[in-house]
Amino acid sequence: MTSRALVLGGGGPVGIGWEAGMIKGLDDQGIHLADADLIVGTSAGSAVGTQIASGVTPAALFDEQLALVESEAKMQLTPDLQALIAIGEKWDGGLHVSQDVRAEIGVLGINAKTGDEQEWIETFRASLPSPDWPERRLLITGVDVTSGEFVVWDSTSGVELELAIAASCSVPGILPPVSIDGHRYMDGGVRSVSNADLAKGYGRVVVIAPSGSADNPFDHNTRLQLEEETQTLRDGGSTVAVVLPDAAALVASGPNRMDIAFVRPAAEAGLRQAKSVGDQIRAVWQG
C-alpha cells in the first residue's frame, strides 16, 4: 500500500477546533486520517496530531473542543502588543523567513512579557492521553529562539512529548519560549505554518491547514509558501490534497485565532466543511 502522510498546520486554539471538526467530519465519511504512516504537526497541528496519533478518536477530539469552551471561554491571553507589532513586521515581511530573521524574532520573543513557562507546559501535560510518544510516526516542529534553527522532534529525539508540543505552540510575543536541553524554542510556524515539505517521499499526502486560505487576505504569503511546499511534494511524485478553511469557516473562526471563544464555532464549521471536501480527500487518501 502506498505510504500516506497527514500534515496539520498551525492556527492557534481556533485552528485546533477547526482541524478537529474537519478530521471528525472526514472520519464520519469513512476517511480515517489517523491511519497515516506519518503525521507532521506544527503549532496547533502538533497538539491535534499528537492526540490522534495516540489513539484519541476524532469524535472524542471534537467533543474536547466543545468542552473547552464551556470551561475556559473566559481565559484571556495577555500578549505583549509592542513586541507583537515588531515580530509581525519581521514574520510577515516576505515569503520565506530566513534563519537570521527567525533569530531576530526569537530575541523579540524572549524579551516579550508573556506568561509563565511552566504553567504553559502544564496545559499540555494535563491534556495528553499518555506522556509517551505514540508508536505511529509523529514529527513536531520548533525553532531555536537564539539561532533561528529549525528543529524537528520525534520519538527518537529524547525530548519529552509535552515539551515538544508546548514549544511548537509557543507563539512569540504571546506565549513563553520553552526550555529543552539548555536551549529555548518557539513556534515551528515561524519557519512555515505547515512545514508540508517534511512529508517528502510519501505517496499520498493530505494537508489540513487553518492558515493560508485565499479568502483571507492576511494569509497571502502563507498561501504562497504552502503552494510552493506542496508543489515540491508533487514534483517528488506525491499525490497531494490540501484543505483550507472556506469562507464560512473563516467567519466562524473570528478575527483572532488565539481567542478561545471561537473554538466551538470553528470546530462546527470544520465539521460542516468536511462534507464538501470528502470526495477530494477520499480520492487521494484511499486511491
PDB file of N, CA and C in Angstrom, residues 118-162:
ATOM      1  N   GLN A 118       6.282  27.281  32.919  1.00  0.00           N
ATOM      2  CA  GLN A 118       5.858  26.005  33.490  1.00  0.00           C
ATOM      3  C   GLN A 118       4.342  25.835  33.450  1.00  0.00           C
ATOM      4  N   GLU A 119       3.612  26.907  33.652  1.00  0.00           N
ATOM      5  CA  GLU A 119       2.160  26.829  33.538  1.00  0.00           C
ATOM      6  C   GLU A 119       1.751  26.502  32.104  1.00  0.00           C
ATOM      7  N   TRP A 120       2.468  27.073  31.160  1.00  0.00           N
ATOM      8  CA  TRP A 120       2.190  26.803  29.740  1.00  0.00           C
ATOM      9  C   TRP A 120       2.438  25.324  29.422  1.00  0.00           C
ATOM     10  N   ILE A 121       3.535  24.787  29.890  1.00  0.00           N
ATOM     11  CA  ILE A 121       3.851  23.380  29.643  1.00  0.00           C
ATOM     12  C   ILE A 121       2.807  22.476  30.286  1.00  0.00           C
ATOM     13  N   GLU A 122       2.367  22.852  31.470  1.00  0.00           N
ATOM     14  CA  GLU A 122       1.411  22.023  32.212  1.00  0.00           C
ATOM     15  C   GLU A 122       0.089  21.881  31.470  1.00  0.00           C
ATOM     16  N   THR A 123      -0.306  22.890  30.689  1.00  0.00           N
ATOM     17  CA  THR A 123      -1.563  22.782  29.951  1.00  0.00           C
ATOM     18  C   THR A 123      -1.523  21.606  28.972  1.00  0.00           C
ATOM     19  N   PHE A 124      -0.354  21.298  28.448  1.00  0.00           N
ATOM     20  CA  PHE A 124      -0.235  20.173  27.516  1.00  0.00           C
ATOM     21  C   PHE A 124      -0.036  18.856  28.263  1.00  0.00           C
ATOM     22  N   ARG A 125       0.725  18.905  29.342  1.00  0.00           N
ATOM     23  CA  ARG A 125       0.926  17.689  30.127  1.00  0.00           C
ATOM     24  C   ARG A 125      -0.422  17.144  30.606  1.00  0.00           C
ATOM     25  N   ALA A 126      -1.304  18.039  31.024  1.00  0.00           N
ATOM     26  CA  ALA A 126      -2.599  17.619  31.556  1.00  0.00           C
ATOM     27  C   ALA A 126      -3.524  17.064  30.483  1.00  0.00           C
ATOM     28  N   SER A 127      -3.298  17.460  29.229  1.00  0.00           N
ATOM     29  CA  SER A 127      -4.224  17.051  28.168  1.00  0.00           C
ATOM     30  C   SER A 127      -3.772  15.806  27.410  1.00  0.00           C
ATOM     31  N   LEU A 128      -2.551  15.334  27.661  1.00  0.00           N
ATOM     32  CA  LEU A 128      -2.039  14.193  26.911  1.00  0.00           C
ATOM     33  C   LEU A 128      -2.693  12.887  27.370  1.00  0.00           C
ATOM     34  N   PRO A 129      -3.089  12.038  26.429  1.00  0.00           N
ATOM     35  CA  PRO A 129      -3.611  10.730  26.821  1.00  0.00           C
ATOM     36  C   PRO A 129      -2.532   9.840  27.429  1.00  0.00           C
ATOM     37  N   SER A 130      -1.260  10.117  27.078  1.00  0.00           N
ATOM     38  CA  SER A 130      -0.111   9.396  27.621  1.00  0.00           C
ATOM     39  C   SER A 130       1.104  10.305  27.533  1.00  0.00           C
ATOM     40  N   PRO A 131       2.027  10.238  28.497  1.00  0.00           N
ATOM     41  CA  PRO A 131       3.234  11.063  28.410  1.00  0.00           C
ATOM     42  C   PRO A 131       4.229  10.552  27.375  1.00  0.00           C
ATOM     43  N   ASP A 132       3.998   9.340  26.886  1.00  0.00           N
ATOM     44  CA  ASP A 132       4.929   8.718  25.951  1.00  0.00           C
ATOM     45  C   ASP A 132       4.603   9.100  24.500  1.00  0.00           C
ATOM     46  N   TRP A 133       5.638   9.173  23.684  1.00  0.00           N
ATOM     47  CA  TRP A 133       5.434   9.399  22.262  1.00  0.00           C
ATOM     48  C   TRP A 133       4.633   8.233  21.688  1.00  0.00           C
ATOM     49  N   PRO A 134       3.717   8.511  20.770  1.00  0.00           N
ATOM     50  CA  PRO A 134       2.927   7.424  20.174  1.00  0.00           C
ATOM     51  C   PRO A 134       3.786   6.540  19.279  1.00  0.00           C
ATOM     52  N   GLU A 135       3.335   5.314  19.057  1.00  0.00           N
ATOM     53  CA  GLU A 135       4.060   4.409  18.167  1.00  0.00           C
ATOM     54  C   GLU A 135       4.003   4.882  16.726  1.00  0.00           C
ATOM     55  N   ARG A 136       2.889   5.471  16.334  1.00  0.00           N
ATOM     56  CA  ARG A 136       2.785   5.994  14.967  1.00  0.00           C
ATOM     57  C   ARG A 136       3.789   7.125  14.778  1.00  0.00           C
ATOM     58  N   ARG A 137       4.418   7.199  13.634  1.00  0.00           N
ATOM     59  CA  ARG A 137       5.468   8.200  13.426  1.00  0.00           C
ATOM     60  C   ARG A 137       4.872   9.607  13.459  1.00  0.00           C
ATOM     61  N   LEU A 138       5.401  10.417  14.353  1.00  0.00           N
ATOM     62  CA  LEU A 138       4.923  11.776  14.575  1.00  0.00           C
ATOM     63  C   LEU A 138       6.107  12.725  14.578  1.00  0.00           C
ATOM     64  N   LEU A 139       6.023  13.773  13.769  1.00  0.00           N
ATOM     65  CA  LEU A 139       7.045  14.822  13.741  1.00  0.00           C
ATOM     66  C   LEU A 139       6.442  16.111  14.280  1.00  0.00           C
ATOM     67  N   ILE A 140       7.136  16.761  15.205  1.00  0.00           N
ATOM     68  CA  ILE A 140       6.705  18.023  15.791  1.00  0.00           C
ATOM     69  C   ILE A 140       7.796  19.061  15.544  1.00  0.00           C
ATOM     70  N   THR A 141       7.407  20.232  15.079  1.00  0.00           N
ATOM     71  CA  THR A 141       8.379  21.231  14.644  1.00  0.00           C
ATOM     72  C   THR A 141       8.547  22.366  15.651  1.00  0.00           C
ATOM     73  N   GLY A 142       9.733  22.944  15.669  1.00  0.00           N
ATOM     74  CA  GLY A 142      10.017  24.094  16.513  1.00  0.00           C
ATOM     75  C   GLY A 142      11.149  24.907  15.926  1.00  0.00           C
ATOM     76  N   VAL A 143      11.443  26.039  16.555  1.00  0.00           N
ATOM     77  CA  VAL A 143      12.524  26.929  16.115  1.00  0.00           C
ATOM     78  C   VAL A 143      13.307  27.385  17.339  1.00  0.00           C
ATOM     79  N   ASP A 144      14.620  27.266  17.285  1.00  0.00           N
ATOM     80  CA  ASP A 144      15.502  27.734  18.353  1.00  0.00           C
ATOM     81  C   ASP A 144      15.463  29.265  18.384  1.00  0.00           C
ATOM     82  N   VAL A 145      15.111  29.839  19.533  1.00  0.00           N
ATOM     83  CA  VAL A 145      14.931  31.286  19.592  1.00  0.00           C
ATOM     84  C   VAL A 145      16.248  32.049  19.456  1.00  0.00           C
ATOM     85  N   THR A 146      17.362  31.433  19.781  1.00  0.00           N
ATOM     86  CA  THR A 146      18.654  32.120  19.723  1.00  0.00           C
ATOM     87  C   THR A 146      19.280  32.046  18.343  1.00  0.00           C
ATOM     88  N   SER A 147      19.322  30.853  17.766  1.00  0.00           N
ATOM     89  CA  SER A 147      19.969  30.661  16.480  1.00  0.00           C
ATOM     90  C   SER A 147      19.023  30.770  15.291  1.00  0.00           C
ATOM     91  N   GLY A 148      17.716  30.628  15.547  1.00  0.00           N
ATOM     92  CA  GLY A 148      16.757  30.604  14.448  1.00  0.00           C
ATOM     93  C   GLY A 148      16.719  29.269  13.729  1.00  0.00           C
ATOM     94  N   GLU A 149      17.427  28.268  14.268  1.00  0.00           N
ATOM     95  CA  GLU A 149      17.487  26.963  13.610  1.00  0.00           C
ATOM     96  C   GLU A 149      16.141  26.257  13.699  1.00  0.00           C
ATOM     97  N   PHE A 150      15.746  25.653  12.595  1.00  0.00           N
ATOM     98  CA  PHE A 150      14.528  24.855  12.536  1.00  0.00           C
ATOM     99  C   PHE A 150      14.837  23.466  13.068  1.00  0.00           C
ATOM    100  N   VAL A 151      13.976  22.958  13.957  1.00  0.00           N
ATOM    101  CA  VAL A 151      14.196  21.642  14.548  1.00  0.00           C
ATOM    102  C   VAL A 151      12.940  20.794  14.374  1.00  0.00           C
ATOM    103  N   VAL A 152      13.159  19.495  14.297  1.00  0.00           N
ATOM    104  CA  VAL A 152      12.056  18.539  14.191  1.00  0.00           C
ATOM    105  C   VAL A 152      12.272  17.463  15.249  1.00  0.00           C
ATOM    106  N   TRP A 153      11.279  17.291  16.119  1.00  0.00           N
ATOM    107  CA  TRP A 153      11.373  16.275  17.170  1.00  0.00           C
ATOM    108  C   TRP A 153      10.510  15.075  16.815  1.00  0.00           C
ATOM    109  N   ASP A 154      10.994  13.887  17.196  1.00  0.00           N
ATOM    110  CA  ASP A 154      10.197  12.672  17.083  1.00  0.00           C
ATOM    111  C   ASP A 154      10.508  11.773  18.270  1.00  0.00           C
ATOM    112  N   SER A 155      10.045  10.556  18.228  1.00  0.00           N
ATOM    113  CA  SER A 155      10.194   9.656  19.373  1.00  0.00           C
ATOM    114  C   SER A 155      11.643   9.304  19.659  1.00  0.00           C
ATOM    115  N   THR A 156      12.537   9.550  18.703  1.00  0.00           N
ATOM    116  CA  THR A 156      13.951   9.224  18.904  1.00  0.00           C
ATOM    117  C   THR A 156      14.764  10.406  19.417  1.00  0.00           C
ATOM    118  N   SER A 157      14.132  11.563  19.595  1.00  0.00           N
ATOM    119  CA  SER A 157      14.871  12.786  19.932  1.00  0.00           C
ATOM    120  C   SER A 157      15.260  12.891  21.398  1.00  0.00           C
ATOM    121  N   GLY A 158      14.633  12.073  22.249  1.00  0.00           N
ATOM    122  CA  GLY A 158      14.917  12.168  23.674  1.00  0.00           C
ATOM    123  C   GLY A 158      14.294  13.380  24.334  1.00  0.00           C
ATOM    124  N   VAL A 159      13.265  13.956  23.706  1.00  0.00           N
ATOM    125  CA  VAL A 159      12.582  15.140  24.228  1.00  0.00           C
ATOM    126  C   VAL A 159      11.205  14.732  24.731  1.00  0.00           C
ATOM    127  N   GLU A 160      10.846  15.192  25.919  1.00  0.00           N
ATOM    128  CA  GLU A 160       9.530  14.869  26.457  1.00  0.00           C
ATOM    129  C   GLU A 160       8.450  15.413  25.538  1.00  0.00           C
ATOM    130  N   LEU A 161       7.425  14.607  25.345  1.00  0.00           N
ATOM    131  CA  LEU A 161       6.377  14.938  24.380  1.00  0.00           C
ATOM    132  C   LEU A 161       5.716  16.274  24.691  1.00  0.00           C
ATOM    133  N   GLU A 162       5.378  16.515  25.965  1.00  0.00           N
ATOM    134  CA  GLU A 162       4.685  17.761  26.282  1.00  0.00           C
ATOM    135  C   GLU A 162       5.556  18.988  26.042  1.00  0.00           C
TER     136      GLU A 162
END
